[in-house]
Every structure is written in structure tokens, then in C-alpha cells.
Coordinates of C-alpha atoms in Angstrom, one line a residue:
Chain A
X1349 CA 41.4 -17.9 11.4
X1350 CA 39.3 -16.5 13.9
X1351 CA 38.3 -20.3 15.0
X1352 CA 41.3 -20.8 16.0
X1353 CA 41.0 -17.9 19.1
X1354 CA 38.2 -20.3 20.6
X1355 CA 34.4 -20.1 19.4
X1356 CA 32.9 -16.4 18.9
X1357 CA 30.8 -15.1 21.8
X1358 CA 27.4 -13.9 20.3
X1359 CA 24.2 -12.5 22.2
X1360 CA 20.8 -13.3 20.7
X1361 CA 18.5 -11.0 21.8
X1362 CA 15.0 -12.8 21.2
X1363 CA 11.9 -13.2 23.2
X1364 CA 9.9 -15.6 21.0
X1365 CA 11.1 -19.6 21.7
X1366 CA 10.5 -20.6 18.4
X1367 CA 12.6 -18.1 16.8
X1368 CA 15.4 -19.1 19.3
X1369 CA 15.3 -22.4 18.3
X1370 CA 15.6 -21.4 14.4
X1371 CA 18.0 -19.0 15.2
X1372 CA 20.3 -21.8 17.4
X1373 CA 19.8 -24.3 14.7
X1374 CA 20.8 -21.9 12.1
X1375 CA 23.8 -20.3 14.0
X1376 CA 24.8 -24.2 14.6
X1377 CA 25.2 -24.9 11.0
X1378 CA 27.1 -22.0 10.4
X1379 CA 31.4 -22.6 9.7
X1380 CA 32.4 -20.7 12.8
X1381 CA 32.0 -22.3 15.9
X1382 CA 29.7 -20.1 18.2
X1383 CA 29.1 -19.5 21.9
X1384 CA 25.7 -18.7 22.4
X1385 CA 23.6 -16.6 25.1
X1386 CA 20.6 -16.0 24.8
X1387 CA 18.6 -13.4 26.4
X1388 CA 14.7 -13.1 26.2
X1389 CA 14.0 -9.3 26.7
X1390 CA 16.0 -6.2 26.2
X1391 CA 16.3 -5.6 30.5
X1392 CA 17.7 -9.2 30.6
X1393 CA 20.0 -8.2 27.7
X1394 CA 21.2 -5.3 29.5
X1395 CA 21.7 -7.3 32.9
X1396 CA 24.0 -9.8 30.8
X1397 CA 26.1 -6.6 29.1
X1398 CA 26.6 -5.2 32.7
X1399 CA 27.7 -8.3 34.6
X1400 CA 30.8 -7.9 32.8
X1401 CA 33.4 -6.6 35.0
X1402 CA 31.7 -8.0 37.9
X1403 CA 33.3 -11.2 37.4
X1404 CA 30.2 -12.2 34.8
X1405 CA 30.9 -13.4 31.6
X1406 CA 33.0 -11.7 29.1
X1407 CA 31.3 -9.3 26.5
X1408 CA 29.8 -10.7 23.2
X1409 CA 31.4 -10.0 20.2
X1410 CA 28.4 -9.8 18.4
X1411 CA 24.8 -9.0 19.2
X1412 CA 22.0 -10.5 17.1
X1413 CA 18.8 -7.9 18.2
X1414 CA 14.9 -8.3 17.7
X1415 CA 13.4 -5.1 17.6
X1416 CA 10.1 -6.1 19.5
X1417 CA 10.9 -6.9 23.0
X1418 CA 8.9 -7.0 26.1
X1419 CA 10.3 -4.5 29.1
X1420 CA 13.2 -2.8 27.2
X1421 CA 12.2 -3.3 23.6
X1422 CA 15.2 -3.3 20.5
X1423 CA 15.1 -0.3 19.5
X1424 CA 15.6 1.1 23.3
X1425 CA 18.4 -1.7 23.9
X1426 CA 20.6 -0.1 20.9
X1427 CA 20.2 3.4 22.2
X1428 CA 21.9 2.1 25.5
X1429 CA 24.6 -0.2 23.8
X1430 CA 25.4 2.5 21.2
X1431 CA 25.9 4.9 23.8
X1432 CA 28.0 3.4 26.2
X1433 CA 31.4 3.5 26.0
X1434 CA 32.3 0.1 26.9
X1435 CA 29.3 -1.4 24.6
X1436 CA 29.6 1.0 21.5
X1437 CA 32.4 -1.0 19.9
X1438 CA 29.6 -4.7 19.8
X1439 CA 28.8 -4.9 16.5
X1440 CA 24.7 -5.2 16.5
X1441 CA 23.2 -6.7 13.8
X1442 CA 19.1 -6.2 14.2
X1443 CA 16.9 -9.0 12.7
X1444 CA 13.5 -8.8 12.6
X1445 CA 9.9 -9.5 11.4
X1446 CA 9.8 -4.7 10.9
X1447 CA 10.5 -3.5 7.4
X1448 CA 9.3 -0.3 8.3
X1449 CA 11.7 2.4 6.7
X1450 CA 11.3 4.7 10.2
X1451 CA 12.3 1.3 11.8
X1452 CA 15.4 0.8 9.4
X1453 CA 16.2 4.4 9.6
X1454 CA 15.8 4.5 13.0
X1455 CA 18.0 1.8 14.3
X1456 CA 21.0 3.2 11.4
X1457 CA 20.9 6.8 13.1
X1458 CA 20.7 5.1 16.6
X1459 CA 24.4 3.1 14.8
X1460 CA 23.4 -0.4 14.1
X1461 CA 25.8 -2.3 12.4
X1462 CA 23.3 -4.2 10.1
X1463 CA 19.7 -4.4 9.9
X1464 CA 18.6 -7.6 8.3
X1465 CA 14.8 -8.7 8.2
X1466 CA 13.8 -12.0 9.2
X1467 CA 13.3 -14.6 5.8
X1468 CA 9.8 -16.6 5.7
X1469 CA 11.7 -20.2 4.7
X1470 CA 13.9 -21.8 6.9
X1471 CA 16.3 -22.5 4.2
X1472 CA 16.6 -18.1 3.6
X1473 CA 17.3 -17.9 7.0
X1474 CA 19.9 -20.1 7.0
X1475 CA 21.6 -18.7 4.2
X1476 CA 20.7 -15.5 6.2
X1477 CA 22.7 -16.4 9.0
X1478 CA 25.5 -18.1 7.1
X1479 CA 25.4 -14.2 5.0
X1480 CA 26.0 -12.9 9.3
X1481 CA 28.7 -15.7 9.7
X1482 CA 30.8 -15.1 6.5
X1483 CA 30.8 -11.3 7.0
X1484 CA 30.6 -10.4 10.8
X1485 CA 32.7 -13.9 12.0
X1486 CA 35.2 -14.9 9.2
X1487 CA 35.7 -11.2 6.8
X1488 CA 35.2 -8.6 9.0
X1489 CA 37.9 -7.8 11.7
X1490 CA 36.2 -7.6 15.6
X1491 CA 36.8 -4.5 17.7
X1492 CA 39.5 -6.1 20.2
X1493 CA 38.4 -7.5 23.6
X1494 CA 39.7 -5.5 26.6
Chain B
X446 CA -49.7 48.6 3.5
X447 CA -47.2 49.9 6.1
X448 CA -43.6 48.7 6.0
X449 CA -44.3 47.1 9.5
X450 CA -46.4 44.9 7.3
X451 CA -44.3 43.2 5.1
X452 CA -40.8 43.6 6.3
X453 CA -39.7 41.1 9.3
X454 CA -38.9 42.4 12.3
X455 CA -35.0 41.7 12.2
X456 CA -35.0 43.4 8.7
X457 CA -36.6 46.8 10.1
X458 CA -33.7 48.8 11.1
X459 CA -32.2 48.0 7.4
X460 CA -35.0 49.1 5.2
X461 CA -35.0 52.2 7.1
X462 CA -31.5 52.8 6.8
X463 CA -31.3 52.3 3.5
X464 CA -34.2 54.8 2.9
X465 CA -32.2 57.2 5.0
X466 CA -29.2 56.3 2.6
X467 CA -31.2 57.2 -0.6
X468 CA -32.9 60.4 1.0
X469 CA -29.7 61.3 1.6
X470 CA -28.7 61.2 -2.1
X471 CA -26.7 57.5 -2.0
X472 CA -27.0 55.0 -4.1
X473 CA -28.1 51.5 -2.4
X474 CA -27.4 48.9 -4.5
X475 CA -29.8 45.8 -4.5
X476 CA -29.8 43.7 -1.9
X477 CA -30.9 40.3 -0.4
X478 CA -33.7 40.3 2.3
X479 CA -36.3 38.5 3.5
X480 CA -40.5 39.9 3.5
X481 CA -43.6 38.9 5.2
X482 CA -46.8 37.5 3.0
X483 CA -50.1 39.1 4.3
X484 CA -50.4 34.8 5.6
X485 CA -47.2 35.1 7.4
X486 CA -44.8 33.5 4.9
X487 CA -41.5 34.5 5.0
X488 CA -39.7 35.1 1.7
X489 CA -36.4 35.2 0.5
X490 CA -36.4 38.1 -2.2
X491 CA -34.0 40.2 -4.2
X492 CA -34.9 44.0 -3.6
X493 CA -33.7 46.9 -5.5
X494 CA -35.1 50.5 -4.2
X495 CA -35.0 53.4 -5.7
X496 CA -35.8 57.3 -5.1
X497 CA -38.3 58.6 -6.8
X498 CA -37.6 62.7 -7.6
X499 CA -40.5 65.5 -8.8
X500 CA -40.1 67.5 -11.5
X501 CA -37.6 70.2 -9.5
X502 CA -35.5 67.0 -8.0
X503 CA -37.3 66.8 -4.8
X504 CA -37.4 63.7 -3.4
X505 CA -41.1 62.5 -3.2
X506 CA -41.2 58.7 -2.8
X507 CA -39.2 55.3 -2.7
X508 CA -39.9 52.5 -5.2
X509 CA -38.5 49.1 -4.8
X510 CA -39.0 46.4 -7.0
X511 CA -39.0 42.3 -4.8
X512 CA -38.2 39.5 -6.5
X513 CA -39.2 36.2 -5.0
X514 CA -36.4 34.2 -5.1
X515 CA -37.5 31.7 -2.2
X516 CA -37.2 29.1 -4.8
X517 CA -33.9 29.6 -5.7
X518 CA -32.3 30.0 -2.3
X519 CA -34.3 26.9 -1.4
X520 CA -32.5 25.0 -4.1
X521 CA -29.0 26.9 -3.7
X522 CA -29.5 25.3 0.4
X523 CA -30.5 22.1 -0.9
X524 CA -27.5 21.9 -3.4
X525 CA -24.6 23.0 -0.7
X526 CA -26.0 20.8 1.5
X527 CA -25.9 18.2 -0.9
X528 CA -22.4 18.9 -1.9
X529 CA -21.5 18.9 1.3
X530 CA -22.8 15.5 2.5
X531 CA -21.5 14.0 -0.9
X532 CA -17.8 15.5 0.0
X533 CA -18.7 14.3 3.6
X534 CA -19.6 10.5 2.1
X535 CA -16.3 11.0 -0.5
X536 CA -14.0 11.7 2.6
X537 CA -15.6 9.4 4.7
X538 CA -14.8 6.5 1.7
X539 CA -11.4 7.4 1.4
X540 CA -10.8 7.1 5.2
X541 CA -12.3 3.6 5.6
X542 CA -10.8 2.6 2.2
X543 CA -7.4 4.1 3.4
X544 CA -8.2 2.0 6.6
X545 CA -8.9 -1.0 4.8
X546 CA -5.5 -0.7 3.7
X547 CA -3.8 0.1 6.6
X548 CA -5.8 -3.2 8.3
X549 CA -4.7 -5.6 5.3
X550 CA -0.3 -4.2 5.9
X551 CA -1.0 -4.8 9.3
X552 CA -2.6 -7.9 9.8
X553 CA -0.5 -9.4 6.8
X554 CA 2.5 -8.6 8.8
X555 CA 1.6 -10.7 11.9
X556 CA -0.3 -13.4 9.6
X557 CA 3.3 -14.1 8.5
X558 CA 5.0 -14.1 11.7
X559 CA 3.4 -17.7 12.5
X560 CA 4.8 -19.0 9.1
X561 CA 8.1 -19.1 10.0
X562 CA 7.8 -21.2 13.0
X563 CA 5.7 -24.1 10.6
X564 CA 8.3 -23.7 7.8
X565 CA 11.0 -24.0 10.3
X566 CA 9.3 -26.8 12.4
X567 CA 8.4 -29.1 9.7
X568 CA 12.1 -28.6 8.4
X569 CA 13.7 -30.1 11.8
X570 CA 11.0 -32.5 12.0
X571 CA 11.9 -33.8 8.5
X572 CA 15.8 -33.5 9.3
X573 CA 15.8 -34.6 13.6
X574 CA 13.0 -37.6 12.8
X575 CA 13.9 -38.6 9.2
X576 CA 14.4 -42.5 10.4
X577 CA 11.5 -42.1 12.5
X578 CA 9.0 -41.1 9.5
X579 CA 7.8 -43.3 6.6
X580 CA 7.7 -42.2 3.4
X581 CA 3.9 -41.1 4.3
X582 CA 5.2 -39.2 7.3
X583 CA 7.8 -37.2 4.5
X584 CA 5.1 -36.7 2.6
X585 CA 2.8 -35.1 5.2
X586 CA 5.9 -32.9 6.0
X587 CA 6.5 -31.6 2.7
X588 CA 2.7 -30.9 2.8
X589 CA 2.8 -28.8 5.9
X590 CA 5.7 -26.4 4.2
X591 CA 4.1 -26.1 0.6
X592 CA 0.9 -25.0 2.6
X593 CA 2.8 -22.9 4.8
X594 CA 4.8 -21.2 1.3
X595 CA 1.0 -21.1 -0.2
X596 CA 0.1 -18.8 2.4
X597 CA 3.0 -17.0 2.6
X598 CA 2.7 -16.4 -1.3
X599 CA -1.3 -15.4 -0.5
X600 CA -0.3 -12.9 2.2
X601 CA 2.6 -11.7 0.4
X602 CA -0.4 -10.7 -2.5
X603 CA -2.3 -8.9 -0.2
X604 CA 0.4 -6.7 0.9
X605 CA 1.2 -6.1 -2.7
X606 CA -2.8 -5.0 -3.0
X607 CA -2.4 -2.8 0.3
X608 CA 0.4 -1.3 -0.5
X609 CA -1.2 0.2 -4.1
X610 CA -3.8 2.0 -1.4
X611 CA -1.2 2.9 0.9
X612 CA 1.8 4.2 -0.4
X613 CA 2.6 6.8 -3.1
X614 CA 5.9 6.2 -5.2
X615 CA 6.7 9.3 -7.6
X616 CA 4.8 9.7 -10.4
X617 CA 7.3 9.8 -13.4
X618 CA 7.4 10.0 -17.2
X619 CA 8.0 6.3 -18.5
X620 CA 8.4 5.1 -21.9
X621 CA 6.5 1.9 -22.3
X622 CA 8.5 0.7 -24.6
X623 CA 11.2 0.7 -22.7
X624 CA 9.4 -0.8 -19.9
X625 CA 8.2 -3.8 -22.0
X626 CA 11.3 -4.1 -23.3
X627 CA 12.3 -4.5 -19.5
X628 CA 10.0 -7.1 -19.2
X629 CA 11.0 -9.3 -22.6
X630 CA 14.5 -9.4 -20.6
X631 CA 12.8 -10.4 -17.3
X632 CA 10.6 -13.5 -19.0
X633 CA 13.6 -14.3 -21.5
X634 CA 14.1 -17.8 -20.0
X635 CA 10.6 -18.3 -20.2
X636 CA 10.0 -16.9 -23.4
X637 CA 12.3 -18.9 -24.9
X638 CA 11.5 -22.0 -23.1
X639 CA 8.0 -21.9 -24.3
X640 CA 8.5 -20.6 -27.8
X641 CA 6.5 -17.3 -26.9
X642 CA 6.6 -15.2 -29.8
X643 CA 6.2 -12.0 -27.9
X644 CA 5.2 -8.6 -30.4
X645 CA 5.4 -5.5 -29.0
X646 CA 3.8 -2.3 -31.4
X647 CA 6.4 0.2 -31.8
X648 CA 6.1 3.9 -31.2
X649 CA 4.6 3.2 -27.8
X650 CA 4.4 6.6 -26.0
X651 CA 5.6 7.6 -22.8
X652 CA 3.1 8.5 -19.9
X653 CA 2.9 10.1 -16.6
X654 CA 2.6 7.4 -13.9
X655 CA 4.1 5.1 -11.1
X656 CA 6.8 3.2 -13.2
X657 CA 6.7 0.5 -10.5
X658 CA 3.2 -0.3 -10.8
X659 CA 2.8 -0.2 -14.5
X660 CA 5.5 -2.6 -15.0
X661 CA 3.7 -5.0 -12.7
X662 CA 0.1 -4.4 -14.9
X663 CA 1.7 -5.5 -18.1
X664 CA 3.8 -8.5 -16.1
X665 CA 0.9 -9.6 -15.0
X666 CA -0.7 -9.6 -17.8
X667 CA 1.9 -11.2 -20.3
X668 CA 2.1 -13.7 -17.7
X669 CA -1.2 -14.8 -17.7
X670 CA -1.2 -14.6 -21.2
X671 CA 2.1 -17.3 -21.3
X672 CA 0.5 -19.3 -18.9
X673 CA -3.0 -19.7 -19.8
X674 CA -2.0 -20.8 -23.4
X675 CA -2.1 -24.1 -24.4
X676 CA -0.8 -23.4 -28.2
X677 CA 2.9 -25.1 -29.6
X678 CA 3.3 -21.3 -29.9
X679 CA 2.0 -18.6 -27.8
X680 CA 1.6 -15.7 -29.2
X681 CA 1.3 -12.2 -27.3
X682 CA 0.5 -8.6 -28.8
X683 CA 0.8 -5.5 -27.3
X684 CA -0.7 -2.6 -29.2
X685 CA -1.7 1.3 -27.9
X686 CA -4.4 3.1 -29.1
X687 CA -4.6 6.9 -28.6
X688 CA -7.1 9.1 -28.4
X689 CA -7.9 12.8 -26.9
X690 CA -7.5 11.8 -23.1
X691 CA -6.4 8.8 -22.9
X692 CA -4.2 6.0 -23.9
X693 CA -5.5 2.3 -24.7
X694 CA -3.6 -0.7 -24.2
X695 CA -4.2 -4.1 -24.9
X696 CA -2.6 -7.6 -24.5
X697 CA -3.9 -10.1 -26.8
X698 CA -2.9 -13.6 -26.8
X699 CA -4.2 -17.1 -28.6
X700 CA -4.5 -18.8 -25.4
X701 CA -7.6 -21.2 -23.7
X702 CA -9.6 -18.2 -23.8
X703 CA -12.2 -17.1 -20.4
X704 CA -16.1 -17.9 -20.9
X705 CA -17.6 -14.9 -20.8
X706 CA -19.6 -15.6 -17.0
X707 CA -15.9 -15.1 -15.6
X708 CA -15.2 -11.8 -16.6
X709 CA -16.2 -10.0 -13.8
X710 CA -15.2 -12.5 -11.5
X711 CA -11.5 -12.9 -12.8
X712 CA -10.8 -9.6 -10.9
X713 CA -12.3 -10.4 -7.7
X714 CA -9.4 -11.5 -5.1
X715 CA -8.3 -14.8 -5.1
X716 CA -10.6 -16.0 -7.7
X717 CA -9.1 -18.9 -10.1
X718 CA -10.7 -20.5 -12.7
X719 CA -7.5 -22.8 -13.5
X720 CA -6.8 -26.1 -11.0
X721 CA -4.7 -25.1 -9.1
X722 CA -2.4 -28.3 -9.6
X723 CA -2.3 -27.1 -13.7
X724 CA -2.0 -23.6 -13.1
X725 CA 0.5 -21.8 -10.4
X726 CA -0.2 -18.5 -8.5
X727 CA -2.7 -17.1 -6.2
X728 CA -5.2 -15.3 -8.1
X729 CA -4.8 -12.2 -7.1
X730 CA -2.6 -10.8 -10.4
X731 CA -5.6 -9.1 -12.6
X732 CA -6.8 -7.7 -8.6
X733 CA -3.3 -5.9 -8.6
X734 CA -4.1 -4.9 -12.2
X735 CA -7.5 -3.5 -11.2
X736 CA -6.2 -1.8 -8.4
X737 CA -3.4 -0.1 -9.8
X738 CA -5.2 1.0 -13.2
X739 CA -8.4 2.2 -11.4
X740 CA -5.7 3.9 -8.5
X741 CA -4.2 5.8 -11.4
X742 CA -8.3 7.0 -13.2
X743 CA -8.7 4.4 -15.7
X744 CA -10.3 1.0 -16.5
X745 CA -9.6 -2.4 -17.2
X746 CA -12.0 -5.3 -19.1
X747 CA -11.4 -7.9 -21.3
X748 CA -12.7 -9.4 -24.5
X749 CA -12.6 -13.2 -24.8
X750 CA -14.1 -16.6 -25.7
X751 CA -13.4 -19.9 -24.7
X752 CA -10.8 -21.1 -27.3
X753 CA -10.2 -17.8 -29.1
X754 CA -7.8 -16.0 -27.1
X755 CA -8.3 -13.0 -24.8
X756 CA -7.6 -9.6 -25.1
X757 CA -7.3 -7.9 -21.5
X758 CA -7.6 -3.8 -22.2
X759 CA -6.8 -1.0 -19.6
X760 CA -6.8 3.1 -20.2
X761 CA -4.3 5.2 -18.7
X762 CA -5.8 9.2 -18.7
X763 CA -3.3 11.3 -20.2
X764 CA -4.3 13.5 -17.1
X765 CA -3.5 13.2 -13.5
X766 CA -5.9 13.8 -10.9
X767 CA -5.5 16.1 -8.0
X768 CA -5.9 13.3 -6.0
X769 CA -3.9 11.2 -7.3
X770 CA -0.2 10.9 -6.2
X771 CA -1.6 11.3 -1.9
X772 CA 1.4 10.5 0.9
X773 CA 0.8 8.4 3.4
X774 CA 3.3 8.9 5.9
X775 CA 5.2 5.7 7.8
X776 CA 4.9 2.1 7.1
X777 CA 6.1 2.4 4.1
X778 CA 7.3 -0.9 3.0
X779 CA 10.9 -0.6 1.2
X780 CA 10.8 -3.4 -1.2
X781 CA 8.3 -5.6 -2.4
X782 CA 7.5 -9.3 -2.0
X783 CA 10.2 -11.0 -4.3

């Protein structure tokens, strides 16, 4: 249904290149048809968020987070999103190398949306990704743009 | 012989109080000091004085009685000292073992990291350059990803082993024959689809320990014992044997059987006998076992001969140690490797 608005406007937050690249090729098989920035470190993430309203581009609709960032690392970046009133609503879904329970904990209290950690095989990180697409860009009803 | 004779210098002003004490009509119980030898020696003795009266109850002299008990104190010294160095040596062990542990998590963690890009890679190189590669070139592909799983698999193994070291689950009461019950479910497709004739002793008892990690002992071992059998029919027993303080458990099968050079070495990391194009795994399942066995006070060995089975045997204390059941805090891992 949702495809039907125009492609969904997600932000991958990701400093290493090779895991952009998987990520991209993943998120391009996916069934909905995505928009894709990409920003390499949490400051650069946060830069992107603020140019909205500045005539920069719209907001995401969903933010796909690595927790280990150079400058303003994940964990940081969520604190900020999930505490500003015009962010709050971005659903953040954190994926990650960490399966450190303070790490999952952590980022739950700080009000991620999902915390999923980053599969080995290409092929479980697709079906990882096509898990994110099903639920976050084709079940689950987005907060509304403003 | 004056007192000044035999009494050091720093135990002067007690021996005279103490005479005081008994002139005065107190009783001084006996005491540790040290006296002089006519040589110089200091000794450690063990001194009890006492006033001696005359017939009317006047006080006329003080008799004390020395024991040398240099000796003695000289061991007693020796002994705490030696206590203490062995704690020392026992604390010291546990750190760098406890560090060992820690370094194994950690560098497993960013060992797999790298992974991902090769499994990834060599996926879009086999999908974007299919045309361009031969079926050599496929082939070469498909190596580059099995290695890459291989290692994944390896690393996965070590965090398993690390994790025994690091992390504490809840020691609990556990039937075991509940638990191998568990584990017939678990293998039934195999089972079945190798005609395993699994027999598990009834009346198995129920123990104090990580449920967790005694679950992966005996699926380790009933593993091996399916896969290393070469029989139409494998056959796999699991008997208890209890005594006083502890509970014996064995797994015997009718499988190839280990020469008895590799019995040690079976245990040690990594260490295969099998090619590892007729047998799958890593080698590092009876490592596990060793770890989480010895982790929890007992043993593990195993009686075998090439060709006549093996019987792999591991003691659980009915008794915990204090040290047993430590926290570690953070790092935690919340599941294991799949």
C-alpha cells in the first residue's frame, strides 16, 4: 500500500563501506521500494536530521543505526533522536556487530524501536533486512510526516 | 644470671611488669616472648612464671618455666607464608585465566567482523560477474564462502569455550533424564535417519548445575558418538553410576573406536583425528566438554580401542564449590552461536 505514497525514505547510519554496500544491496532486494541516505558517522547523521526545515531534505521514516561510530557514536545519536521532539517519532532500528546485554539494554531504555544484530552470511542478512522491510515498511503503520 | 642477661632489650619492661603483676597477687597467664642464648641467639619461647610463697605465704621468689618454640614459630612463618604465596599464585591464575577469556570474547568478536565482508563479497561477485566467471571461477567463489563459514564456525567455538570461563548462568536442579530426553527430541531427524538406537538408563537423578552447559556435554557427546560410527546400527548408552560424592556418567557407543595415543589429544582445541571431508565440525566439542565438566569440579576421560567403541566418562560432584557459580559482570553474551 505504502508503495504507492512514493518510495520510503530511510537513513543508514554506517561508517564501514563494505557494510554500506551489503546493506544497499540488501535493502535493494527488498519489496518496498527505498530512498536511501546514507550517512557515515553519527555528527553527519545529525547534520542530515537538522537540515530539515531549512529547506534540506525531508525527514527519514526510518533510521537504520550502527552502534559504533566515529565522532558521535550510536548509542549517543539515539539519545539525541529520542529526545527531540521533532525526531522522537523515527522509528530506529539499531543493527550491529554488539550483543552485549548493557548494549541491548541500553539502547531499549534510551527508546530504540528494534535492536537487531548484524548476521555473518549474506543470505541472513538479507532475510534480516527483508524481516525490517516486512515489519517496519509494509505491517507497521509510520508516525505521519509533518 | 641476671635478667638483663637473657631477656632482650624490647622485652625488659614486660618481664618486669609481669613480676610486679605476680608480687602483687595477679595471675599472669603464659605468654609468648622472645630470650637471649648466652651466644646471642634470639629465641622464640613460651613462658609461664610463677610466684613462689614460704611457708607463711610470703612471697620469696619467681619461677618461670621457657619453652623453646623457635622451631615451631619458624615453621608456623614458613607455612603462612606459604599459604599466602600459594593463594597469591591461585588468584593470580584465576586473573590471567579470567583474562584469557575475556581476550578470546573479545578478539572473537572483531575476528568476525571481517567475515561478513568476504561472505558478502564473494556473493555479489558470484551474482554481478556470473557470465564473466567459468565454472572454475564459481568454483573458487564457493571456496572463498565455505572458508569464510569455516571460520566463522571456528570462531563461533571459541566464543562458546570463552564464554564457559566468562559468564555464570544459575546453577539449578536438573533432571537428566529429562534433559536427555530433550536431546532424543533435538537429534530425532537424525536418529531416525541413521537408525540410532539411542538407550537411555532410567532413574537418572537430578543434580545441581548449569542446565545450559550440561545439555551441551551430553550433545556433544551423543553426537560424536552418531557421527563417528560406522555400524548399519549405532548404538548409544547412557548409564549413571553413583557413589558417596559424586555422580558417573558415561556414553558408550559401537562406533570406529579412538587408538589409545589420541586420548589426550582429543581434548586439546581444534584437534581432529577424522578428514575433515568425512567428518564435519571443528574439533573443538570434547574441549567444550572438558571445560564445562572441569568448570563445574569434575573429570572427563575415555575408554576405547580402535574398532570396539568408546566410552567417554565425566563426574559431576554432588557438591558445589564456593567458587564455583562467580559473576562476571558485562559482556555477557545473550544467546549462543546457533
Amino acid at each position: 500500500m505504502r508503495n504507492l505514497a512514493g518510495p520510503v525514505r530511510v537513513l543508514l547510519v554506517e561508517d564501514n563501506p563494505n557494510d554500506v554496500e551489503i546493506a544497499r544491496r540488501a535493502l535493494a532486494k527488498a519489496a518496498t521500494s527505498i530512498d536511501l541516505t546514507v550517512a557515515r558517522d553519527g555528527q553527519e547523521a545529525l547534520d542530515i536530521l537538522a537540515g530539515d526545515g531549512k529547506g534540506g531534505v525531508p525527514l527519514p521514516q526510518l533510521i537504520l543505526l550502527d552502534l559504533n561510530l566515529p565522532k558521535v557514536d550510536g548509542r549517543e545519536m539515539l539519545a539525541k533522536v529520542k529526545t527531540d521532539p521533532k525526531l522522537k517519532r523515527i522509528p530506529v532500528v539499531i543493527l550491529t556487530v554488539s550483543v552485549q546485554k548493557e548494549d541491548v539494554a541500553r539502547c531499549y531504555d534510551l527508546g530504540v524501536n528494534t535492536f537487531i544484530s548484524k548476521p555473518i552470511q549474506f543470505d541472513d542478512f538479507l532475510r534480516a533486512v527483508a524481516t525490517i522491510d516486512e515489519y517496519w515498511l509494509v505491517t507497521a503503520t509510520l508516525p505521519p510526516v509533518e | 644470671m641476671n635478667i638483663r642477661d637473657t631477656v632482650p632489650e624490647d622485652k625488659r619492661q614486660q618481664a618486669l611488669a609481669f613480676a610486679e603483676d605476680l608480687a602483687a597477687g595477679k595471675t599472669v597467664e603464659s605468654f609468648e616472648t622472645q630470650r637471649v642464648t648466652k651466644d646471642g641467639k634470639v629465641l622464640e619461647v613460651w613462658s609461664t612464671i610463677t610466684l613462689l610463697r614460704d611457708d607463711e605465704g610470703k612471697p620469696v621468689a619467681i619461677a618461670t618455666t621457657e619453652r623453646d618454640i623457635t622451631q615451631r614459630k619458624r615453621a608456623e612463618e614458613e607455612l603462612k607464608t606459604l599459604n599466602e604465596s600459594l593463594e597469591q599464585r591461585a588468584d593470580e591464575l584465576a586473573r590471567s585465566n579470567r583474562e584469557l577469556d575475556d581476550f578470546a570474547y573479545v578478539v572473537s568478536h572483531d575476528l568476525k567482523e571481517p567475515l561478513r565482508g568476504i561472505d558478502a563479497f564473494s556473493t555479489f561477485l558470484a551474482e554481478d560477474y556470473a557470465d564473466k566467471l567459468d565454472e572454475q571461477g564459481r568454483k573458487y567463489v564457493g571456496v572463498l564462502r565455505d572458508s569464510a563459514m569455516r571460520m566463522n564456525a571456528l570462531i563461533e567455538d571459541l566464543l562458546v569455550l570463552s564464554r564457559i570461563g566468562r559468564t555464570d548462568q544459575t546453577y539449578a536442579p536438573v533432571s537428566v533424564q529429562s534433559l536427555l530426553e530433550d536431546i532424543r527430541q533435538d537429534l530425532a531427524f537424525t536418529l531416525e535417519q541413521k537408525k540410532v538406537d539411542l538407550r537411555i538408563q532410567s532413574g537418572l537423578p537430578t543434580i545441581t548445575c548449569q542446565p545450559v552447559h550440561l545439555k551441551q556435554v551430553f550433545q556433544n557427546l551423543i553426537s560424536n558418538a552418531i557421527k563417528f560410527n560406522d555400524k548399519p546400527q549405532p548404538v548409544v548408552e547412557i548409564a549413571c553410576h553413583e557413589d558417596d560424592s559424586l555422580y558417573t556418567f558415561s556414553v558408550r557407543d559401537n562406533g570406529i573406536g579412538i587408538d589409545e595415543r589420541y586420548h589426550e589429544k582429543i581434548f586439546q582445541i581444534f584437534q581432529r583425528l577424522g578428514r575433515r571431508e568425512d567428518y564435519e565440525g571443528t574439533g573443538a566439542g570434547l574441549t567444550i566438554c572438558k571445560k564445562i565438566v572441569e568448570a563445574r569440579g569434575g573429570k572427563i576421560w575415555l575408554e576405547s580401542k580402535v574398532g570396539q567403541g568408546s566410552i567417554f566418562s565425566f563426574t559431576i560432584p554432588k557438591s558445589i564449590r564456593p567458587d564455583q557459580g562467580r559473576k562476571e559482570k558485562g559482556n555477557e553474551e545473550l544467546s549462543g552461536p546457533g
